[in-house]
mmCIF file of C-alpha atoms in Angstrom:
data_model
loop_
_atom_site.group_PDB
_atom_site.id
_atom_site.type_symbol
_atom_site.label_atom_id
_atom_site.label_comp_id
_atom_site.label_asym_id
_atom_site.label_seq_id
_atom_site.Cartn_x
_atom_site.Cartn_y
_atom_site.Cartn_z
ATOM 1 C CA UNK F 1 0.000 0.000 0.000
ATOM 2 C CA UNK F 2 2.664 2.389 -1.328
ATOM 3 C CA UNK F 3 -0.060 4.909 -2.565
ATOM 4 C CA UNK F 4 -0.779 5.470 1.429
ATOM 5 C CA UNK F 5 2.029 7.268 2.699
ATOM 6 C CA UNK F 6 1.142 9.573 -0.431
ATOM 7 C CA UNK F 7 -2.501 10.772 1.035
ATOM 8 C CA UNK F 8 -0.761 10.788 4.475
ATOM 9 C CA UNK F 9 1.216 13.703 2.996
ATOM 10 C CA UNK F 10 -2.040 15.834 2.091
ATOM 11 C CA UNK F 11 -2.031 16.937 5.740
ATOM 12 C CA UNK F 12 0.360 19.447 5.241
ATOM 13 C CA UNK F 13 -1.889 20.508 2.510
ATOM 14 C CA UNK F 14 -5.002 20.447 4.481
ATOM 15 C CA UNK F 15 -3.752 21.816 7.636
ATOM 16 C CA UNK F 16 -3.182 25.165 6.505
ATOM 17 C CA UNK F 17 -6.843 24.807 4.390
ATOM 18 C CA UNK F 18 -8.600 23.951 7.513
ATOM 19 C CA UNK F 19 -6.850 26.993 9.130
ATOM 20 C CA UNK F 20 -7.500 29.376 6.878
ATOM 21 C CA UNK F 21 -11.104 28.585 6.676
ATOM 22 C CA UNK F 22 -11.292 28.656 10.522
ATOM 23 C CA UNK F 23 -10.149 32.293 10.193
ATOM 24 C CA UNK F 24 -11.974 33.331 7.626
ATOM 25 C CA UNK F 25 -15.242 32.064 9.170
ATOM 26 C CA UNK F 26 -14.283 33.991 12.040
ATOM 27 C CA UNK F 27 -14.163 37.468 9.505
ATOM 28 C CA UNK F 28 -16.796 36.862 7.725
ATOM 29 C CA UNK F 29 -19.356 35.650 10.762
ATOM 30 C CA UNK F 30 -21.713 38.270 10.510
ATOM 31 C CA UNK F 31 -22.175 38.557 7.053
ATOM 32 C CA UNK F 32 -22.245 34.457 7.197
ATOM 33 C CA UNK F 33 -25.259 34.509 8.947
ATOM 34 C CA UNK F 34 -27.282 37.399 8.074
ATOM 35 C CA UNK F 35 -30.484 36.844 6.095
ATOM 36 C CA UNK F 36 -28.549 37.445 2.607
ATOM 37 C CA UNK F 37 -26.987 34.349 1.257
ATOM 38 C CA UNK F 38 -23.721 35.741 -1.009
ATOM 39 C CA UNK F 39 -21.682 33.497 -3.580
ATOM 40 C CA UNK F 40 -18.813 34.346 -1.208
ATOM 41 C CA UNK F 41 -20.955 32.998 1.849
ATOM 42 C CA UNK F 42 -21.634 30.260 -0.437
ATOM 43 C CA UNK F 43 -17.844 29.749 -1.435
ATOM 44 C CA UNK F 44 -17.074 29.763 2.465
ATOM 45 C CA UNK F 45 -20.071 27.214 3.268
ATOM 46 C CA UNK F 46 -18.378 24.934 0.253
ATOM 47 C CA UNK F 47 -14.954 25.398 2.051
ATOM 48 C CA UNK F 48 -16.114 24.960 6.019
ATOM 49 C CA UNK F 49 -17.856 21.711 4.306
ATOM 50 C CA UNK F 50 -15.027 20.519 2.493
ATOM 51 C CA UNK F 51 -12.034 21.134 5.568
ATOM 52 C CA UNK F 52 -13.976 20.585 8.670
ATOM 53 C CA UNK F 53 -17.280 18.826 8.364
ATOM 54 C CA UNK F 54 -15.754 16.159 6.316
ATOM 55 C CA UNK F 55 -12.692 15.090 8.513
ATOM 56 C CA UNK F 56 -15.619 14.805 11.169
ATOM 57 C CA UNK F 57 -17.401 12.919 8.732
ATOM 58 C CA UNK F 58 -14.827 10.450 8.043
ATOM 59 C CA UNK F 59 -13.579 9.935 11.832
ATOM 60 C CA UNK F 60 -17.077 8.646 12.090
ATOM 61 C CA UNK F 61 -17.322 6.637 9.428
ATOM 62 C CA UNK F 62 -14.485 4.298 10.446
ATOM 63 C CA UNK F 63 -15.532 4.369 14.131
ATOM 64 C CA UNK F 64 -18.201 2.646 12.360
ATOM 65 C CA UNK F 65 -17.037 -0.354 11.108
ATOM 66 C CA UNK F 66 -14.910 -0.310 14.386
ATOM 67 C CA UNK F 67 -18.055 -0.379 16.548
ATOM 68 C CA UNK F 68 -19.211 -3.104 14.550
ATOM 69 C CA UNK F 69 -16.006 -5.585 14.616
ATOM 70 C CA UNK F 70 -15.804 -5.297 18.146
ATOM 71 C CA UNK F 71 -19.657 -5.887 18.172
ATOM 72 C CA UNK F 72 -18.921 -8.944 16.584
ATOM 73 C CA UNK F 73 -15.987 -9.852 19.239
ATOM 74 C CA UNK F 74 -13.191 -8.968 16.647
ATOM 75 C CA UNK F 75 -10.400 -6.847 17.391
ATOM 76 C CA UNK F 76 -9.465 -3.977 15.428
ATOM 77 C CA UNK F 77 -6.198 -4.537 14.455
ATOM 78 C CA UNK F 78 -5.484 -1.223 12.565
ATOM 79 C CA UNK F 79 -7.490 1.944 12.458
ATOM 80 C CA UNK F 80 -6.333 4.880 10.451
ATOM 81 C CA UNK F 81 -7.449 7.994 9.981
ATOM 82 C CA UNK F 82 -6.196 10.422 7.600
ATOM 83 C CA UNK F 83 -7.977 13.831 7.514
ATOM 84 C CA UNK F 84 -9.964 12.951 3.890
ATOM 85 C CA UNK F 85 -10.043 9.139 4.306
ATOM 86 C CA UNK F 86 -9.025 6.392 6.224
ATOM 87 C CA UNK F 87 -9.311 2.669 7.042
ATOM 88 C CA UNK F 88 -10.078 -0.514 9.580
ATOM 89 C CA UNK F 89 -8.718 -3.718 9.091
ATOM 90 C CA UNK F 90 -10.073 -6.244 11.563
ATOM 91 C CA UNK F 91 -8.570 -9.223 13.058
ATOM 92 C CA UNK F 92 -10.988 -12.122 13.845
ATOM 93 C CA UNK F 93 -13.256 -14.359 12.810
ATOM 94 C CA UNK F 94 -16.048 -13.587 10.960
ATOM 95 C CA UNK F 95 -19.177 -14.961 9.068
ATOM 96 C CA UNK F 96 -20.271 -13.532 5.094
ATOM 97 C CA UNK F 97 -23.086 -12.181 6.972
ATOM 98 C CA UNK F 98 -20.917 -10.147 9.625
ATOM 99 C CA UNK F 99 -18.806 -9.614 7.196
ATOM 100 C CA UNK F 100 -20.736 -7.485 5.244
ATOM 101 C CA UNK F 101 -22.649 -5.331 8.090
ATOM 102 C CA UNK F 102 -19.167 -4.866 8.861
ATOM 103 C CA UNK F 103 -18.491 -2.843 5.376
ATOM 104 C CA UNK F 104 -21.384 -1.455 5.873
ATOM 105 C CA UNK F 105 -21.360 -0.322 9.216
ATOM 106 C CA UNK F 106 -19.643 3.479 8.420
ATOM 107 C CA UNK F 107 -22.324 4.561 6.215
ATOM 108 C CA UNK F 108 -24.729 3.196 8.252
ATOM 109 C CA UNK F 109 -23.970 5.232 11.264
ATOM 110 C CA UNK F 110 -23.362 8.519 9.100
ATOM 111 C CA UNK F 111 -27.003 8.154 7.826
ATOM 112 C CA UNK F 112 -27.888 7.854 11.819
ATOM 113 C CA UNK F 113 -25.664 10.901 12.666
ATOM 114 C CA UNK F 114 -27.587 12.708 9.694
ATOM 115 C CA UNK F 115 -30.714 12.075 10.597
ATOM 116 C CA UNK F 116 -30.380 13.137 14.538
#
């Protein structure tokens, strides 16, 4: 998994992306929420979306199929999280049926987190 260390990297891209949209949220707070809707509050919605919520979004995601290996009584035997994507491998036994809620356990708890 060569290609790895290479989206490992993007952090020092991201870092800086995430802190510049954290600071320009913070400038342009008023505006953001006032009852006029701008393409630049639109650009900065795109950006808080992109660098913040979707780190969150991710984190969860592989808590997921964590949650649902140890549910199972395996043991996660490598989690990683990168701030765009990330991974679980699991170490266990495991039936086709198991198997599967296992892949789909991220999305299914990002469709709970949605919807409360």
């Amino acid at each position: 998994m060569n290609w790895m260390k290479y989206q490992d990297s993007l952090i020092f891209l991201v870092v800086p992306l995430v802190v510049l949209t954290i600071s320009e949220i913070r400038k342009n707070w008023r505006s953001l929420w006032d009852d006029d809707l701008t393409s630049g509050d639109r650009q900065l919605l795109m950006k808080a979306a992109l660098f913040l919520l979707l780190p969150v979004v991710v984190f969860c995601h592989e808590l997921g199929h964590a949650f649902a290996i140890l549910l199972f009584g395996g043991r996660v035997a490598e989690f990683h999280y990168g701030l765009l994507w990330g991974y679980v491998v699991p170490s266990g036994l495991f039936t086709p049926e198991q198997i599967i809620i296992i892949y789909l356990a991220g999305n299914v708890l990002e469709i709970l987190i949605g919807l409360i």
